[in-house]
Protein backbone atom coordinates (compact mmCIF):
# COMPACT_ATOMS: atom_id res chain seq x y z
CA UNK A 1 0.00 0.00 0.00
CA UNK A 2 1.29 3.43 -0.90
CA UNK A 3 1.43 6.02 1.88
CA UNK A 4 0.55 9.62 1.09
CA UNK A 5 0.54 12.48 3.57
CA UNK A 6 -2.77 14.36 3.83
CA UNK A 7 -1.38 17.83 4.45
CA UNK A 8 -0.53 21.14 2.83
CA UNK A 9 1.98 22.05 5.52
CA UNK A 10 5.46 22.12 3.99
CA UNK A 11 7.19 21.36 7.31
CA UNK A 12 5.06 18.26 7.87
CA UNK A 13 5.56 17.17 4.26
CA UNK A 14 9.33 17.67 4.52
CA UNK A 15 9.51 15.76 7.82
CA UNK A 16 7.41 12.86 6.48
CA UNK A 17 9.53 12.74 3.30
CA UNK A 18 12.69 12.54 5.42
CA UNK A 19 11.31 9.38 7.09
CA UNK A 20 11.75 7.53 3.79
CA UNK A 21 8.22 6.12 3.78
CA UNK A 22 6.34 8.70 1.72
CA UNK A 23 4.93 7.99 -1.74
CA UNK A 24 2.85 11.13 -2.35
CA UNK A 25 0.77 14.01 -1.01
CA UNK A 26 -2.90 14.95 -0.96
CA UNK A 27 -4.20 18.43 -0.27
CA UNK A 28 -7.68 19.90 -0.24
CA UNK A 29 -9.00 23.50 -0.20
CA UNK A 30 -9.41 23.49 3.60
CA UNK A 31 -5.84 22.26 4.20
CA UNK A 32 -4.44 24.81 1.72
CA UNK A 33 -6.46 27.69 3.22
CA UNK A 34 -5.03 26.87 6.68
CA UNK A 35 -1.51 27.57 5.40
CA UNK A 36 -2.37 31.12 4.25
CA UNK A 37 0.02 30.85 1.28
CA UNK A 38 -0.39 31.37 -2.46
CA UNK A 39 -1.61 28.01 -3.87
CA UNK A 40 0.77 28.07 -6.82
CA UNK A 41 3.79 28.80 -4.62
CA UNK A 42 2.78 26.10 -2.19
CA UNK A 43 2.53 23.51 -4.98
CA UNK A 44 5.91 24.63 -6.35
CA UNK A 45 7.40 23.97 -2.90
CA UNK A 46 5.71 20.57 -2.49
CA UNK A 47 6.85 19.23 -5.89
CA UNK A 48 10.44 20.05 -4.91
CA UNK A 49 10.15 17.96 -1.73
CA UNK A 50 8.20 14.89 -2.88
CA UNK A 51 8.79 12.96 -6.09
CA UNK A 52 5.39 11.28 -6.30
CA UNK A 53 1.73 12.03 -7.00
CA UNK A 54 0.59 15.34 -5.47
CA UNK A 55 -3.15 15.99 -5.43
CA UNK A 56 -4.25 19.59 -5.93
CA UNK A 57 -7.98 20.31 -5.86
CA UNK A 58 -10.09 22.44 -8.18
CA UNK A 59 -12.76 24.72 -6.73
CA UNK A 60 -14.99 25.09 -9.80
CA UNK A 61 -18.16 23.01 -9.90
CA UNK A 62 -18.99 23.24 -13.61
CA UNK A 63 -17.31 21.09 -16.27
CA UNK A 64 -15.68 23.95 -18.17
CA UNK A 65 -14.40 25.64 -15.02
CA UNK A 66 -13.04 22.34 -13.71
CA UNK A 67 -11.30 21.67 -17.04
CA UNK A 68 -9.78 25.16 -17.06
CA UNK A 69 -8.40 24.78 -13.53
CA UNK A 70 -7.29 21.19 -14.12
CA UNK A 71 -5.24 22.04 -17.19
CA UNK A 72 -3.57 24.93 -15.33
CA UNK A 73 -2.74 22.70 -12.36
CA UNK A 74 -1.43 19.90 -14.60
CA UNK A 75 0.96 22.36 -16.27
CA UNK A 76 2.72 23.05 -12.94
CA UNK A 77 4.44 19.65 -12.77
CA UNK A 78 4.02 16.15 -14.18
CA UNK A 79 3.40 14.80 -10.66
CA UNK A 80 0.32 16.95 -10.09
CA UNK A 81 -2.88 14.91 -9.83
CA UNK A 82 -6.00 17.02 -10.25
CA UNK A 83 -8.47 16.46 -7.43
CA UNK A 84 -12.08 16.78 -8.57
CA UNK A 85 -15.32 16.52 -6.55
CA UNK A 86 -17.55 13.53 -7.19
CA UNK A 87 -20.41 15.37 -8.86
CA UNK A 88 -21.87 14.96 -12.38
CA UNK A 89 -19.94 17.94 -13.76
CA UNK A 90 -16.81 16.58 -12.09
CA UNK A 91 -17.07 13.18 -13.76
CA UNK A 92 -17.76 14.80 -17.15
CA UNK A 93 -14.44 16.62 -16.70
CA UNK A 94 -12.67 13.44 -15.52
CA UNK A 95 -13.63 11.69 -18.77
CA UNK A 96 -12.10 14.51 -20.86
CA UNK A 97 -8.97 14.74 -18.68
CA UNK A 98 -8.46 11.00 -18.79
CA UNK A 99 -8.44 11.19 -22.60
CA UNK A 100 -5.91 14.05 -22.38
CA UNK A 101 -3.65 11.94 -20.14
CA UNK A 102 -4.14 14.15 -17.05
CA UNK A 103 -4.28 12.17 -13.79
CA UNK A 104 -7.26 12.73 -11.52
CA UNK A 105 -8.22 12.01 -7.92
CA UNK A 106 -12.00 11.96 -7.57
CA UNK A 107 -12.77 13.12 -4.07
CA UNK A 108 -15.68 13.18 -1.60
CA UNK A 109 -16.69 9.60 -2.43
CA UNK A 110 -19.22 8.21 0.03
CA UNK A 111 -20.89 5.32 -1.84
CA UNK A 112 -20.07 2.32 -4.05
CA UNK A 113 -22.23 3.70 -6.87
CA UNK A 114 -20.15 6.89 -6.90
CA UNK A 115 -16.97 4.80 -7.01
CA UNK A 116 -18.30 2.66 -9.89
CA UNK A 117 -19.10 5.81 -11.89
CA UNK A 118 -15.61 7.18 -11.15
CA UNK A 119 -14.03 4.06 -12.64
CA UNK A 120 -16.31 4.26 -15.70
CA UNK A 121 -15.27 7.91 -16.21
CA UNK A 122 -11.58 6.95 -16.13
CA UNK A 123 -10.53 8.43 -12.78
CA UNK A 124 -6.94 7.63 -11.79
CA UNK A 125 -7.82 7.52 -8.06
CA UNK A 126 -11.06 7.51 -6.11
CA UNK A 127 -11.02 8.90 -2.56
CA UNK A 128 -13.59 7.34 -0.21
CA UNK A 129 -13.75 9.34 3.06
CA UNK A 130 -13.63 6.80 5.88
CA UNK A 131 -13.65 9.05 8.95
CA UNK A 132 -16.52 11.22 7.79
CA UNK A 133 -18.69 8.10 7.29
CA UNK A 134 -17.70 6.74 10.72
CA UNK A 135 -18.70 10.16 12.11
CA UNK A 136 -22.30 9.53 11.03
CA UNK A 137 -22.34 5.90 12.25
CA UNK A 138 -21.74 4.33 8.83
CA UNK A 139 -18.83 1.88 8.58
CA UNK A 140 -16.35 3.70 6.36
CA UNK A 141 -14.12 0.66 5.99
CA UNK A 142 -17.00 -1.38 4.58
CA UNK A 143 -17.16 1.14 1.74
CA UNK A 144 -13.46 0.52 0.98
CA UNK A 145 -14.10 -3.24 0.87
CA UNK A 146 -17.13 -2.82 -1.42
CA UNK A 147 -15.24 -0.60 -3.86
CA UNK A 148 -12.27 -2.97 -4.01
CA UNK A 149 -14.65 -5.88 -4.65
CA UNK A 150 -16.44 -4.06 -7.47
CA UNK A 151 -13.18 -2.92 -9.10
CA UNK A 152 -11.74 -6.44 -8.90
CA UNK A 153 -14.88 -7.96 -10.48
CA UNK A 154 -14.35 -5.94 -13.64
CA UNK A 155 -10.63 -5.21 -13.64
CA UNK A 156 -11.05 -1.44 -13.27
CA UNK A 157 -7.69 0.26 -12.93
CA UNK A 158 -8.86 3.23 -10.81
CA UNK A 159 -6.83 3.14 -7.59
CA UNK A 160 -8.63 3.13 -4.25
CA UNK A 161 -7.22 5.90 -2.05
CA UNK A 162 -8.47 5.62 1.53
CA UNK A 163 -8.93 9.18 2.84
CA UNK A 164 -10.28 10.94 5.94
CA UNK A 165 -8.10 8.73 8.11
CA UNK A 166 -8.53 9.47 11.83
CA UNK A 167 -6.31 6.94 13.64
CA UNK A 168 -3.69 4.21 13.02
CA UNK A 169 -6.34 1.45 13.10
CA UNK A 170 -7.89 2.96 9.96
CA UNK A 171 -4.51 2.53 8.26
CA UNK A 172 -4.27 -1.12 9.33
CA UNK A 173 -7.82 -1.83 8.17
CA UNK A 174 -7.25 -0.09 4.83
CA UNK A 175 -4.11 -2.18 4.29
CA UNK A 176 -5.93 -5.41 5.21
CA UNK A 177 -8.74 -4.51 2.82
CA UNK A 178 -6.20 -4.02 0.02
CA UNK A 179 -6.52 -0.25 -0.55
CA UNK A 180 -3.97 0.91 -3.14
CA UNK A 181 -3.17 4.08 -1.20
CA UNK A 182 -3.86 5.49 2.24
CA UNK A 183 -3.51 9.24 2.75
CA UNK A 184 -2.65 9.98 6.35
CA UNK A 185 -2.39 13.18 8.43
CA UNK A 186 1.10 13.84 9.86
CA UNK A 187 0.06 13.20 13.47
CA UNK A 188 -1.15 9.70 12.59
CA UNK A 189 1.99 8.87 10.57
CA UNK A 190 3.90 9.79 13.71
CA UNK A 191 1.66 7.58 15.88
CA UNK A 192 2.27 4.63 13.54
CA UNK A 193 5.92 4.51 14.68
CA UNK A 194 5.05 4.36 18.38
CA UNK A 195 4.91 1.30 20.59
CA UNK A 196 5.48 1.37 24.38
CA UNK A 197 7.40 -1.95 24.22
CA UNK A 198 9.77 -0.48 21.62
CA UNK A 199 10.39 2.55 23.87
CA UNK A 200 10.90 0.54 27.07
CA UNK A 201 12.93 -2.16 25.28
CA UNK A 202 15.30 0.42 23.81
CA UNK A 203 15.69 2.14 27.16
CA UNK A 204 16.72 -1.18 28.75
CA UNK A 205 19.18 -2.00 25.93
CA UNK A 206 20.86 1.41 26.21
CA UNK A 207 21.06 1.29 30.03
CA UNK A 208 22.54 -2.23 29.95
CA UNK A 209 25.04 -1.14 27.30
CA UNK A 210 26.32 1.65 29.55
CA UNK A 211 27.35 -1.01 32.12
CA UNK A 212 29.32 -2.91 29.48
CA UNK A 213 32.99 -2.29 28.73
CA UNK A 214 32.78 -3.55 25.14
CA UNK A 215 32.79 -0.98 22.35
CA UNK A 216 32.37 -1.41 18.57
CA UNK A 217 34.80 1.42 17.76
O1 LIG B 1 -8.16 15.24 1.98
C1 LIG B 1 -9.37 14.64 2.16
C2 LIG B 1 -9.61 13.98 3.49
O2 LIG B 1 -8.55 13.16 3.86
C3 LIG B 1 -10.16 14.85 4.56
O3 LIG B 1 -10.14 14.28 5.84
O4 LIG B 1 -10.33 14.45 8.30
O5 LIG B 1 -11.17 16.34 6.87
O6 LIG B 1 -12.38 14.16 6.95
P1 LIG B 1 -11.06 14.84 7.05
Coordinates of C-alpha atoms and ligand atoms in Angstrom, one line a residue:
X1 CA 0.0 0.0 0.0
X2 CA 1.3 3.4 -0.9
X3 CA 1.4 6.0 1.9
X4 CA 0.6 9.6 1.1
X5 CA 0.5 12.5 3.6
X6 CA -2.8 14.4 3.8
X7 CA -1.4 17.8 4.5
X8 CA -0.5 21.1 2.8
X9 CA 2.0 22.0 5.5
X10 CA 5.5 22.1 4.0
X11 CA 7.2 21.4 7.3
X12 CA 5.1 18.3 7.9
X13 CA 5.6 17.2 4.3
X14 CA 9.3 17.7 4.5
X15 CA 9.5 15.8 7.8
X16 CA 7.4 12.9 6.5
X17 CA 9.5 12.7 3.3
X18 CA 12.7 12.5 5.4
X19 CA 11.3 9.4 7.1
X20 CA 11.8 7.5 3.8
X21 CA 8.2 6.1 3.8
X22 CA 6.3 8.7 1.7
X23 CA 4.9 8.0 -1.7
X24 CA 2.9 11.1 -2.4
X25 CA 0.8 14.0 -1.0
X26 CA -2.9 14.9 -1.0
X27 CA -4.2 18.4 -0.3
X28 CA -7.7 19.9 -0.2
X29 CA -9.0 23.5 -0.2
X30 CA -9.4 23.5 3.6
X31 CA -5.8 22.3 4.2
X32 CA -4.4 24.8 1.7
X33 CA -6.5 27.7 3.2
X34 CA -5.0 26.9 6.7
X35 CA -1.5 27.6 5.4
X36 CA -2.4 31.1 4.3
X37 CA 0.0 30.9 1.3
X38 CA -0.4 31.4 -2.5
X39 CA -1.6 28.0 -3.9
X40 CA 0.8 28.1 -6.8
X41 CA 3.8 28.8 -4.6
X42 CA 2.8 26.1 -2.2
X43 CA 2.5 23.5 -5.0
X44 CA 5.9 24.6 -6.3
X45 CA 7.4 24.0 -2.9
X46 CA 5.7 20.6 -2.5
X47 CA 6.8 19.2 -5.9
X48 CA 10.4 20.1 -4.9
X49 CA 10.2 18.0 -1.7
X50 CA 8.2 14.9 -2.9
X51 CA 8.8 13.0 -6.1
X52 CA 5.4 11.3 -6.3
X53 CA 1.7 12.0 -7.0
X54 CA 0.6 15.3 -5.5
X55 CA -3.2 16.0 -5.4
X56 CA -4.3 19.6 -5.9
X57 CA -8.0 20.3 -5.9
X58 CA -10.1 22.4 -8.2
X59 CA -12.8 24.7 -6.7
X60 CA -15.0 25.1 -9.8
X61 CA -18.2 23.0 -9.9
X62 CA -19.0 23.2 -13.6
X63 CA -17.3 21.1 -16.3
X64 CA -15.7 24.0 -18.2
X65 CA -14.4 25.6 -15.0
X66 CA -13.0 22.3 -13.7
X67 CA -11.3 21.7 -17.0
X68 CA -9.8 25.2 -17.1
X69 CA -8.4 24.8 -13.5
X70 CA -7.3 21.2 -14.1
X71 CA -5.2 22.0 -17.2
X72 CA -3.6 24.9 -15.3
X73 CA -2.7 22.7 -12.4
X74 CA -1.4 19.9 -14.6
X75 CA 1.0 22.4 -16.3
X76 CA 2.7 23.1 -12.9
X77 CA 4.4 19.7 -12.8
X78 CA 4.0 16.2 -14.2
X79 CA 3.4 14.8 -10.7
X80 CA 0.3 16.9 -10.1
X81 CA -2.9 14.9 -9.8
X82 CA -6.0 17.0 -10.2
X83 CA -8.5 16.5 -7.4
X84 CA -12.1 16.8 -8.6
X85 CA -15.3 16.5 -6.5
X86 CA -17.5 13.5 -7.2
X87 CA -20.4 15.4 -8.9
X88 CA -21.9 15.0 -12.4
X89 CA -19.9 17.9 -13.8
X90 CA -16.8 16.6 -12.1
X91 CA -17.1 13.2 -13.8
X92 CA -17.8 14.8 -17.1
X93 CA -14.4 16.6 -16.7
X94 CA -12.7 13.4 -15.5
X95 CA -13.6 11.7 -18.8
X96 CA -12.1 14.5 -20.9
X97 CA -9.0 14.7 -18.7
X98 CA -8.5 11.0 -18.8
X99 CA -8.4 11.2 -22.6
X100 CA -5.9 14.1 -22.4
X101 CA -3.6 11.9 -20.1
X102 CA -4.1 14.1 -17.1
X103 CA -4.3 12.2 -13.8
X104 CA -7.3 12.7 -11.5
X105 CA -8.2 12.0 -7.9
X106 CA -12.0 12.0 -7.6
X107 CA -12.8 13.1 -4.1
X108 CA -15.7 13.2 -1.6
X109 CA -16.7 9.6 -2.4
X110 CA -19.2 8.2 0.0
X111 CA -20.9 5.3 -1.8
X112 CA -20.1 2.3 -4.0
X113 CA -22.2 3.7 -6.9
X114 CA -20.1 6.9 -6.9
X115 CA -17.0 4.8 -7.0
X116 CA -18.3 2.7 -9.9
X117 CA -19.1 5.8 -11.9
X118 CA -15.6 7.2 -11.2
X119 CA -14.0 4.1 -12.6
X120 CA -16.3 4.3 -15.7
X121 CA -15.3 7.9 -16.2
X122 CA -11.6 7.0 -16.1
X123 CA -10.5 8.4 -12.8
X124 CA -6.9 7.6 -11.8
X125 CA -7.8 7.5 -8.1
X126 CA -11.1 7.5 -6.1
X127 CA -11.0 8.9 -2.6
X128 CA -13.6 7.3 -0.2
X129 CA -13.8 9.3 3.1
X130 CA -13.6 6.8 5.9
X131 CA -13.6 9.0 8.9
X132 CA -16.5 11.2 7.8
X133 CA -18.7 8.1 7.3
X134 CA -17.7 6.7 10.7
X135 CA -18.7 10.2 12.1
X136 CA -22.3 9.5 11.0
X137 CA -22.3 5.9 12.2
X138 CA -21.7 4.3 8.8
X139 CA -18.8 1.9 8.6
X140 CA -16.3 3.7 6.4
X141 CA -14.1 0.7 6.0
X142 CA -17.0 -1.4 4.6
X143 CA -17.2 1.1 1.7
X144 CA -13.5 0.5 1.0
X145 CA -14.1 -3.2 0.9
X146 CA -17.1 -2.8 -1.4
X147 CA -15.2 -0.6 -3.9
X148 CA -12.3 -3.0 -4.0
X149 CA -14.7 -5.9 -4.6
X150 CA -16.4 -4.1 -7.5
X151 CA -13.2 -2.9 -9.1
X152 CA -11.7 -6.4 -8.9
X153 CA -14.9 -8.0 -10.5
X154 CA -14.4 -5.9 -13.6
X155 CA -10.6 -5.2 -13.6
X156 CA -11.1 -1.4 -13.3
X157 CA -7.7 0.3 -12.9
X158 CA -8.9 3.2 -10.8
X159 CA -6.8 3.1 -7.6
X160 CA -8.6 3.1 -4.2
X161 CA -7.2 5.9 -2.1
X162 CA -8.5 5.6 1.5
X163 CA -8.9 9.2 2.8
X164 CA -10.3 10.9 5.9
X165 CA -8.1 8.7 8.1
X166 CA -8.5 9.5 11.8
X167 CA -6.3 6.9 13.6
X168 CA -3.7 4.2 13.0
X169 CA -6.3 1.4 13.1
X170 CA -7.9 3.0 10.0
X171 CA -4.5 2.5 8.3
X172 CA -4.3 -1.1 9.3
X173 CA -7.8 -1.8 8.2
X174 CA -7.2 -0.1 4.8
X175 CA -4.1 -2.2 4.3
X176 CA -5.9 -5.4 5.2
X177 CA -8.7 -4.5 2.8
X178 CA -6.2 -4.0 0.0
X179 CA -6.5 -0.2 -0.6
X180 CA -4.0 0.9 -3.1
X181 CA -3.2 4.1 -1.2
X182 CA -3.9 5.5 2.2
X183 CA -3.5 9.2 2.7
X184 CA -2.6 10.0 6.4
X185 CA -2.4 13.2 8.4
X186 CA 1.1 13.8 9.9
X187 CA 0.1 13.2 13.5
X188 CA -1.1 9.7 12.6
X189 CA 2.0 8.9 10.6
X190 CA 3.9 9.8 13.7
X191 CA 1.7 7.6 15.9
X192 CA 2.3 4.6 13.5
X193 CA 5.9 4.5 14.7
X194 CA 5.1 4.4 18.4
X195 CA 4.9 1.3 20.6
X196 CA 5.5 1.4 24.4
X197 CA 7.4 -1.9 24.2
X198 CA 9.8 -0.5 21.6
X199 CA 10.4 2.6 23.9
X200 CA 10.9 0.5 27.1
X201 CA 12.9 -2.2 25.3
X202 CA 15.3 0.4 23.8
X203 CA 15.7 2.1 27.2
X204 CA 16.7 -1.2 28.7
X205 CA 19.2 -2.0 25.9
X206 CA 20.9 1.4 26.2
X207 CA 21.1 1.3 30.0
X208 CA 22.5 -2.2 29.9
X209 CA 25.0 -1.1 27.3
X210 CA 26.3 1.7 29.6
X211 CA 27.4 -1.0 32.1
X212 CA 29.3 -2.9 29.5
X213 CA 33.0 -2.3 28.7
X214 CA 32.8 -3.6 25.1
X215 CA 32.8 -1.0 22.3
X216 CA 32.4 -1.4 18.6
X217 CA 34.8 1.4 17.8
Ligands
LIG1 O1 -8.2 15.2 2.0 C1 -9.4 14.6 2.2 C2 -9.6 14.0 3.5 O2 -8.5 13.2 3.9 C3 -10.2 14.8 4.6 O3 -10.1 14.3 5.8 O4 -10.3 14.5 8.3 O5 -11.2 16.3 6.9 O6 -12.4 14.2 7.0 P1 -11.1 14.8 7.1

